[in-house]
GROMACS .gro file of C-alpha atoms in nm:
model
  359
    1MET     CA    1  15.143  35.617   7.764
    2ALA     CA    2  14.789  35.600   7.634
    3TYR     CA    3  14.728  35.417   7.299
    4TYR     CA    4  14.529  35.620   7.048
    5ASP     CA    5  14.335  35.433   6.776
    6ARG     CA    6  14.272  35.669   6.493
    7TYR     CA    7  13.916  35.674   6.356
    8ARG     CA    8  13.911  35.531   6.003
    9GLY     CA    9  13.547  35.615   5.917
   10SER     CA   10  13.278  35.421   5.726
   11ARG     CA   11  13.440  35.468   5.385
   12ARG     CA   12  13.712  35.207   5.456
   13ALA     CA   13  13.455  34.960   5.581
   14ARG     CA   14  13.248  35.000   5.262
   15ARG     CA   15  13.555  34.930   5.048
   16ASN     CA   16  13.624  34.614   5.243
   17ARG     CA   17  13.268  34.490   5.185
   18ILE     CA   18  13.297  34.552   4.813
   19LYS     CA   19  13.621  34.352   4.800
   20ILE     CA   20  13.458  34.066   4.981
   21ILE     CA   21  13.160  34.065   4.746
   22LEU     CA   22  13.390  34.072   4.439
   23LEU     CA   23  13.594  33.783   4.580
   24ILE     CA   24  13.275  33.582   4.637
   25LEU     CA   25  13.152  33.650   4.283
   26LEU     CA   26  13.492  33.556   4.141
   27LEU     CA   27  13.486  33.236   4.342
   28LEU     CA   28  13.138  33.152   4.208
   29VAL     CA   29  13.253  33.214   3.852
   30VAL     CA   30  13.554  32.986   3.902
   31VAL     CA   31  13.335  32.715   4.056
   32GLY     CA   32  13.082  32.748   3.769
   33ILE     CA   33  13.354  32.714   3.508
   34ALA     CA   34  13.493  32.411   3.686
   35VAL     CA   35  13.148  32.251   3.699
   36LEU     CA   36  13.087  32.310   3.330
   37PHE     CA   37  13.431  32.176   3.244
   38PHE     CA   38  13.388  31.849   3.431
   39LEU     CA   39  13.018  31.801   3.344
   40GLN     CA   40  13.016  31.932   2.986
   41ASP     CA   41  12.957  31.583   2.843
   42ALA     CA   42  12.643  31.542   3.056
   43ALA     CA   43  12.501  31.890   2.994
   44VAL     CA   44  12.224  31.934   2.734
   45PHE     CA   45  12.218  32.274   2.567
   46THR     CA   46  11.883  32.410   2.443
   47ALA     CA   47  11.738  32.740   2.328
   48ASP     CA   48  11.643  32.809   2.693
   49GLY     CA   49  11.992  32.747   2.829
   50PHE     CA   50  12.144  32.419   2.945
   51ARG     CA   51  12.028  32.143   3.174
   52PHE     CA   52  12.150  31.819   3.329
   53PRO     CA   53  11.933  31.515   3.248
   54PHE     CA   54  12.042  31.324   3.559
   55TRP     CA   55  11.917  31.608   3.777
   56GLU     CA   56  11.575  31.601   3.606
   57GLN     CA   57  11.560  31.223   3.646
   58GLU     CA   58  11.607  31.257   4.019
   59LYS     CA   59  11.330  31.516   4.042
   60GLN     CA   60  11.078  31.328   3.822
   61PRO     CA   61  10.983  30.966   3.892
   62GLN     CA   62  11.042  30.735   3.598
   63GLU     CA   63  10.746  30.552   3.449
   64SER     CA   64  10.813  30.188   3.385
   65GLN     CA   65  10.794  30.109   3.016
   66PRO     CA   66  10.845  29.772   2.855
   67PRO     CA   67  11.152  29.755   2.631
   68GLN     CA   68  11.089  29.775   2.262
   69ASN     CA   69  11.223  29.525   2.017
   70ALA     CA   70  11.341  29.636   1.674
   71GLY     CA   71  11.042  29.457   1.526
   72ASP     CA   72  10.800  29.666   1.733
   73ILE     CA   73  10.913  29.994   1.574
   74GLN     CA   74  10.679  30.111   1.295
   75LEU     CA   75  10.871  30.271   1.011
   76GLU     CA   76  10.704  30.489   0.749
   77ILE     CA   77  10.894  30.511   0.420
   78GLU     CA   78  10.802  30.789   0.184
   79ASP     CA   79  10.849  30.752  -0.190
   80PRO     CA   80  11.065  31.051  -0.297
   81GLN     CA   81  10.904  31.053  -0.643
   82THR     CA   82  10.534  31.046  -0.546
   83GLY     CA   83  10.542  31.159  -0.183
   84GLN     CA   84  10.318  30.864  -0.085
   85THR     CA   85  10.386  30.635   0.209
   86LEU     CA   86  10.510  30.296   0.096
   87PRO     CA   87  10.414  29.964   0.264
   88GLU     CA   88  10.651  29.836   0.531
   89GLY     CA   89  10.948  29.658   0.378
   90SER     CA   90  10.927  29.851   0.052
   91VAL     CA   91  11.232  30.012  -0.098
   92PRO     CA   92  11.186  30.334  -0.297
   93GLN     CA   93  11.279  30.273  -0.659
   94PRO     CA   94  11.484  30.536  -0.841
   95SER     CA   95  11.308  30.702  -1.131
   96ASP     CA   96  11.397  30.568  -1.473
   97PRO     CA   97  11.640  30.790  -1.662
   98GLU     CA   98  11.497  30.972  -1.959
   99THR     CA   99  11.508  30.734  -2.250
  100ALA     CA  100  11.615  30.847  -2.596
  101PRO     CA  101  11.344  30.845  -2.863
  102GLU     CA  102  11.327  30.544  -3.089
  103PRO     CA  103  11.544  30.604  -3.398
  104THR     CA  104  11.361  30.688  -3.718
  105ALA     CA  105  11.397  30.410  -3.977
  106ALA     CA  106  11.182  30.508  -4.275
  107LEU     CA  107  11.150  30.417  -4.640
  108LEU     CA  108  11.069  30.710  -4.870
  109LEU     CA  109  10.805  30.656  -5.138
  110ASP     CA  110  10.622  30.893  -5.366
  111GLY     CA  111  10.280  30.953  -5.215
  112SER     CA  112  10.113  30.878  -5.546
  113ALA     CA  113  10.258  30.525  -5.533
  114LEU     CA  114   9.989  30.434  -5.282
  115LEU     CA  115   9.729  30.532  -5.541
  116THR     CA  116   9.875  30.364  -5.848
  117ASP     CA  117   9.997  30.042  -5.682
  118ALA     CA  118   9.916  30.030  -5.315
  119SER     CA  119   9.989  29.661  -5.266
  120GLY     CA  120  10.324  29.687  -5.443
  121ALA     CA  121  10.425  29.997  -5.245
  122LEU     CA  122  10.336  29.837  -4.913
  123GLN     CA  123  10.520  29.518  -5.003
  124GLN     CA  124  10.828  29.723  -5.089
  125PHE     CA  125  10.796  29.889  -4.750
  126ARG     CA  126  10.770  29.557  -4.566
  127ASP     CA  127  11.069  29.414  -4.753
  128SER     CA  128  11.282  29.714  -4.653
  129GLY     CA  129  11.272  29.627  -4.285
  130CYS     CA  130  11.189  29.989  -4.199
  131ALA     CA  131  10.952  30.068  -3.915
  132GLN     CA  132  10.813  30.394  -4.059
  133LEU     CA  133  10.682  30.504  -4.396
  134ALA     CA  134  10.797  30.836  -4.541
  135LEU     CA  135  10.584  30.980  -4.821
  136GLN     CA  136  10.675  31.260  -5.057
  137VAL     CA  137  10.357  31.467  -5.039
  138LYS     CA  138  10.484  31.788  -5.201
  139THR     CA  139  10.747  31.793  -5.473
  140PRO     CA  140  10.918  32.090  -5.640
  141ASP     CA  141  10.647  32.094  -5.907
  142GLY     CA  142  10.430  32.251  -5.637
  143LEU     CA  143  10.152  31.993  -5.638
  144SER     CA  144  10.063  31.886  -5.287
  145LEU     CA  145   9.885  31.564  -5.185
  146VAL     CA  146   9.766  31.729  -4.864
  147ASP     CA  147   9.529  32.023  -4.866
  148ASP     CA  148   9.708  32.322  -4.715
  149GLY     CA  149   9.416  32.554  -4.787
  150GLY     CA  150   9.623  32.758  -5.033
  151VAL     CA  151   9.595  32.807  -5.405
  152ARG     CA  152   9.385  32.547  -5.584
  153ASP     CA  153   9.648  32.509  -5.856
  154GLY     CA  154   9.885  32.376  -5.588
  155LEU     CA  155   9.655  32.092  -5.476
  156SER     CA  156   9.685  31.757  -5.650
  157PRO     CA  157   9.356  31.608  -5.777
  158ASP     CA  158   9.458  31.287  -5.595
  159ALA     CA  159   9.469  31.453  -5.252
  160GLU     CA  160   9.140  31.307  -5.127
  161SER     CA  161   9.229  30.963  -5.263
  162LEU     CA  162   9.554  30.969  -5.067
  163LEU     CA  163   9.371  31.037  -4.742
  164SER     CA  164   9.148  30.737  -4.807
  165ALA     CA  165   9.447  30.518  -4.886
  166LEU     CA  166   9.630  30.624  -4.570
  167GLU     CA  167   9.340  30.506  -4.355
  168GLY     CA  168   9.442  30.148  -4.427
  169VAL     CA  169   9.811  30.201  -4.351
  170ASP     CA  170   9.872  30.114  -3.988
  171THR     CA  171  10.229  30.239  -3.947
  172PRO     CA  172  10.393  30.564  -3.832
  173ARG     CA  173  10.412  30.807  -4.122
  174ILE     CA  174  10.650  31.090  -4.212
  175ALA     CA  175  10.566  31.361  -4.462
  176VAL     CA  176  10.846  31.491  -4.687
  177ILE     CA  177  10.780  31.825  -4.856
  178SER     CA  178  10.979  32.057  -5.077
  179ALA     CA  179  10.984  32.369  -4.862
  180LEU     CA  180  11.112  32.664  -5.069
  181ARG     CA  181  11.145  32.514  -5.415
  182ASP     CA  182  10.789  32.539  -5.545
  183ASN     CA  183  10.684  32.596  -5.902
  184VAL     CA  184  10.325  32.701  -5.827
  185ARG     CA  185  10.282  32.933  -5.529
  186PRO     CA  186  10.574  33.174  -5.595
  187ARG     CA  187  10.456  33.202  -5.954
  188THR     CA  188  10.088  33.273  -5.882
  189ALA     CA  189   9.930  33.392  -5.557
  190HIS     CA  190  10.259  33.474  -5.379
  191ARG     CA  191  10.472  33.628  -5.650
  192SER     CA  192  10.594  33.900  -5.415
  193SER     CA  193  10.747  33.631  -5.191
  194ALA     CA  194  10.942  33.464  -5.472
  195LEU     CA  195  11.311  33.509  -5.540
  196HIS     CA  196  11.352  33.776  -5.809
  197THR     CA  197  11.617  33.903  -6.041
  198ALA     CA  198  11.737  34.262  -6.023
  199SER     CA  199  11.485  34.351  -6.294
  200GLY     CA  200  11.195  34.219  -6.081
  201ALA     CA  201  11.131  33.901  -6.280
  202THR     CA  202  11.074  33.574  -6.096
  203TRP     CA  203  11.405  33.390  -6.081
  204LEU     CA  204  11.402  33.028  -6.212
  205ASP     CA  205  11.662  32.755  -6.164
  206ARG     CA  206  11.805  32.526  -6.431
  207GLU     CA  207  11.484  32.327  -6.444
  208TYR     CA  208  11.278  32.645  -6.474
  209THR     CA  209  11.143  32.605  -6.122
  210ALA     CA  210  11.063  32.898  -5.894
  211TRP     CA  211  11.176  32.938  -5.531
  212PHE     CA  212  11.033  33.114  -5.229
  213ASP     CA  213  11.246  33.389  -5.080
  214PRO     CA  214  11.315  33.288  -4.714
  215ALA     CA  215  11.261  33.653  -4.622
  216GLY     CA  216  10.940  33.684  -4.826
  217GLN     CA  217  10.632  33.815  -4.651
  218ASP     CA  218  10.416  33.508  -4.727
  219THR     CA  219  10.684  33.240  -4.711
  220LEU     CA  220  10.629  33.156  -4.345
  221SER     CA  221  10.250  33.137  -4.368
  222CYS     CA  222  10.265  32.906  -4.672
  223LEU     CA  223  10.518  32.678  -4.505
  224THR     CA  224  10.328  32.667  -4.178
  225ALA     CA  225  10.004  32.581  -4.361
  226ALA     CA  226  10.178  32.290  -4.535
  227VAL     CA  227  10.315  32.153  -4.204
  228GLU     CA  228   9.978  32.177  -4.029
  229ALA     CA  229   9.805  32.011  -4.326
  230CYS     CA  230  10.038  31.714  -4.279
  231ARG     CA  231   9.941  31.695  -3.912
  232THR     CA  232   9.571  31.694  -4.008
  233ALA     CA  233   9.639  31.412  -4.255
  234GLY     CA  234   9.781  31.197  -3.975
  235PHE     CA  235  10.155  31.237  -4.026
  236GLU     CA  236  10.374  31.229  -3.718
  237GLN     CA  237  10.675  31.417  -3.852
  238VAL     CA  238  10.747  31.659  -4.136
  239VAL     CA  239  11.083  31.658  -4.310
  240LEU     CA  240  11.176  31.962  -4.518
  241GLN     CA  241  11.371  31.936  -4.839
  242ASN     CA  242  11.504  32.240  -5.025
  243PHE     CA  243  11.493  32.453  -4.712
  244HIS     CA  244  11.770  32.681  -4.837
  245TYR     CA  245  11.863  32.931  -5.107
  246PRO     CA  246  11.921  32.786  -5.456
  247THR     CA  247  12.266  32.640  -5.517
  248ALA     CA  248  12.243  32.566  -5.892
  249GLY     CA  249  12.156  32.787  -6.186
  250LYS     CA  250  12.240  33.150  -6.264
  251LEU     CA  251  12.276  33.247  -5.898
  252GLU     CA  252  12.443  33.579  -5.991
  253LEU     CA  253  12.106  33.703  -6.123
  254ILE     CA  254  11.929  33.663  -5.785
  255ASP     CA  255  11.850  33.983  -5.601
  256TYR     CA  256  11.920  33.886  -5.239
  257GLY     CA  257  11.814  34.225  -5.107
  258ASP     CA  258  11.980  34.438  -4.845
  259GLY     CA  259  11.973  34.433  -4.467
  260HIS     CA  260  12.029  34.061  -4.409
  261THR     CA  261  12.259  33.777  -4.499
  262ARG     CA  262  12.143  33.447  -4.641
  263GLN     CA  263  12.231  33.274  -4.313
  264SER     CA  264  12.036  33.518  -4.099
  265ALA     CA  265  11.729  33.509  -4.331
  266LEU     CA  266  11.716  33.128  -4.338
  267THR     CA  267  11.780  33.089  -3.965
  268GLY     CA  268  11.515  33.352  -3.896
  269LEU     CA  269  11.261  33.156  -4.102
  270ALA     CA  270  11.348  32.838  -3.912
  271ARG     CA  271  11.297  33.014  -3.579
  272GLN     CA  272  10.959  33.156  -3.686
  273LEU     CA  273  10.844  32.817  -3.812
  274ARG     CA  274  10.945  32.654  -3.483
  275GLU     CA  275  10.743  32.916  -3.295
  276ALA     CA  276  10.442  32.866  -3.525
  277THR     CA  277  10.413  32.485  -3.485
  278ASP     CA  278  10.500  32.214  -3.238
  279MET     CA  279  10.503  31.947  -3.509
  280PRO     CA  280  10.826  31.739  -3.502
  281LEU     CA  281  11.043  31.878  -3.781
  282GLY     CA  282  11.331  31.731  -3.976
  283LEU     CA  283  11.561  31.899  -4.227
  284VAL     CA  284  11.762  31.751  -4.513
  285LEU     CA  285  12.091  31.942  -4.525
  286THR     CA  286  12.277  32.026  -4.844
  287GLY     CA  287  12.591  31.822  -4.907
  288ASP     CA  288  12.812  32.129  -4.860
  289ALA     CA  289  12.645  32.221  -4.529
  290ALA     CA  290  12.689  31.865  -4.396
  291ALA     CA  291  13.057  31.866  -4.500
  292SER     CA  292  13.163  32.214  -4.387
  293LEU     CA  293  12.885  32.295  -4.132
  294LEU     CA  294  12.836  32.633  -4.299
  295ASP     CA  295  12.717  32.666  -4.659
  296ASN     CA  296  12.738  33.028  -4.766
  297ALA     CA  297  12.564  32.969  -5.097
  298SER     CA  298  12.259  32.795  -4.951
  299GLY     CA  299  12.256  32.993  -4.626
  300GLU     CA  300  12.255  32.678  -4.409
  301ASP     CA  301  12.437  32.715  -4.077
  302VAL     CA  302  12.420  32.371  -3.915
  303ALA     CA  303  12.476  32.480  -3.555
  304GLU     CA  304  12.210  32.753  -3.581
  305LEU     CA  305  11.948  32.546  -3.764
  306ALA     CA  306  11.984  32.263  -3.512
  307ARG     CA  307  11.824  32.488  -3.250
  308TYR     CA  308  11.493  32.477  -3.437
  309PHE     CA  309  11.478  32.123  -3.581
  310ASP     CA  310  11.440  31.787  -3.412
  311ILE     CA  311  11.649  31.596  -3.667
  312LEU     CA  312  11.906  31.707  -3.924
  313TYR     CA  313  11.947  31.453  -4.206
  314VAL     CA  314  12.284  31.423  -4.376
  315PRO     CA  315  12.265  31.314  -4.745
  316ALA     CA  316  12.465  30.996  -4.794
  317GLY     CA  317  12.520  30.714  -5.039
  318GLY     CA  318  12.531  30.441  -4.776
  319PHE     CA  319  12.491  30.355  -4.409
  320ASP     CA  320  12.864  30.388  -4.340
  321ALA     CA  321  12.864  30.768  -4.379
  322ASP     CA  322  13.055  30.964  -4.116
  323VAL     CA  323  12.831  31.215  -3.941
  324SER     CA  324  13.059  31.284  -3.642
  325ALA     CA  325  13.131  31.645  -3.744
  326VAL     CA  326  12.762  31.730  -3.764
  327GLU     CA  327  12.694  31.550  -3.435
  328GLU     CA  328  12.966  31.753  -3.266
  329ALA     CA  329  12.826  32.078  -3.409
  330VAL     CA  330  12.476  32.012  -3.269
  331ALA     CA  331  12.586  31.847  -2.943
  332ASP     CA  332  12.443  32.118  -2.715
  333THR     CA  333  12.112  32.167  -2.896
  334GLY     CA  334  11.921  31.842  -2.834
  335CYS     CA  335  11.888  31.793  -3.211
  336ARG     CA  336  11.951  31.443  -3.348
  337VAL     CA  337  12.149  31.362  -3.659
  338GLY     CA  338  12.027  31.111  -3.917
  339LEU     CA  339  12.106  30.987  -4.267
  340TYR     CA  340  11.916  31.061  -4.585
  341VAL     CA  341  12.035  30.757  -4.777
  342THR     CA  342  12.012  30.718  -5.153
  343GLY     CA  343  12.027  30.347  -5.231
  344GLY     CA  344  12.283  30.184  -5.007
  345GLY     CA  345  12.105  29.849  -4.984
  346LYS     CA  346  11.934  29.730  -4.669
  347ALA     CA  347  12.037  29.878  -4.337
  348PRO     CA  348  12.252  29.650  -4.117
  349ALA     CA  349  12.054  29.472  -3.846
  350GLU     CA  350  12.253  29.647  -3.570
  351PHE     CA  351  12.214  29.994  -3.725
  352ARG     CA  352  12.046  30.217  -3.465
  353GLN     CA  353  12.073  30.565  -3.618
  354ASP     CA  354  11.792  30.779  -3.756
  355TYR     CA  355  11.760  30.744  -4.132
  356ILE     CA  356  11.530  30.787  -4.430
  357GLN     CA  357  11.612  30.569  -4.725
  358ILE     CA  358  11.533  30.640  -5.088
  359PRO     CA  359  11.511  30.307  -5.272
   0.00000   0.00000   0.00000
């Protein structure tokens, strides 16, 4: 019987070739994975793929190079602060931390004392052990020993003599001025900026002294002129007294106006003064403000005022006064806290706090 082989056609043969090709590709993939698995520690991966260093070494002849000793390696050290290259062997030094300013230790004298008895005043200053001299250059009577360019009635006839006397005083100087309690300017050229009664009359305290209204239209300009006059006269800091609403006298007669509180008006004046001058400023707080941190009668809000003054002085009778509450209130403002000491004897040798002492 004849054997008949059925014709299977070219389609079956083509399928067989495809299977063979797929098997070969699969085998190559398996081999590649195996190679990568066993040689992964020797492979170097780059942005252009991977390579095997030992293969490149076989293809490229090595150039003989003498071994390097550690001493032959040139190191360049860059100073992180200046960016300059330091000499070999140098070690970059860390920048010094920001140092706190030297505490203020000042003796307060009446500015006219330098004119009446200069040698006695300077001897009193030397005996105090203080490093700075604080001079009262504007008192509540309104007479100023520095020319602020304002009303002539407010300038002391001894102003020029004081400038001459200060030329021979080789020590840091602080000017102390009565800020809002002024018996000349609110009574004369700036009557509209004075505190008034409901009837429109200028309000006077128990000593018949006038006060500027912190919200008055000319109050800021007068205060700024006084501060800048102190700078021109060579003072390095200005400390404000009576920077608040009156706290004694017939306060019920004062017309405080509408639209603002005493705290907001006083804080607003402090902010405007800070914007108008870069002179270092200090402020003597009222006793109630230092004790309770908020004095509704005077308008002093310690935490708010600290944002615009460099030093807040707490009135005290000695160097053992506790100022921790005020320090805590101003902790986040950068403002320092000092003492405004009346009497109290000589400061202890180890005392390192800011203070102004009234002998």
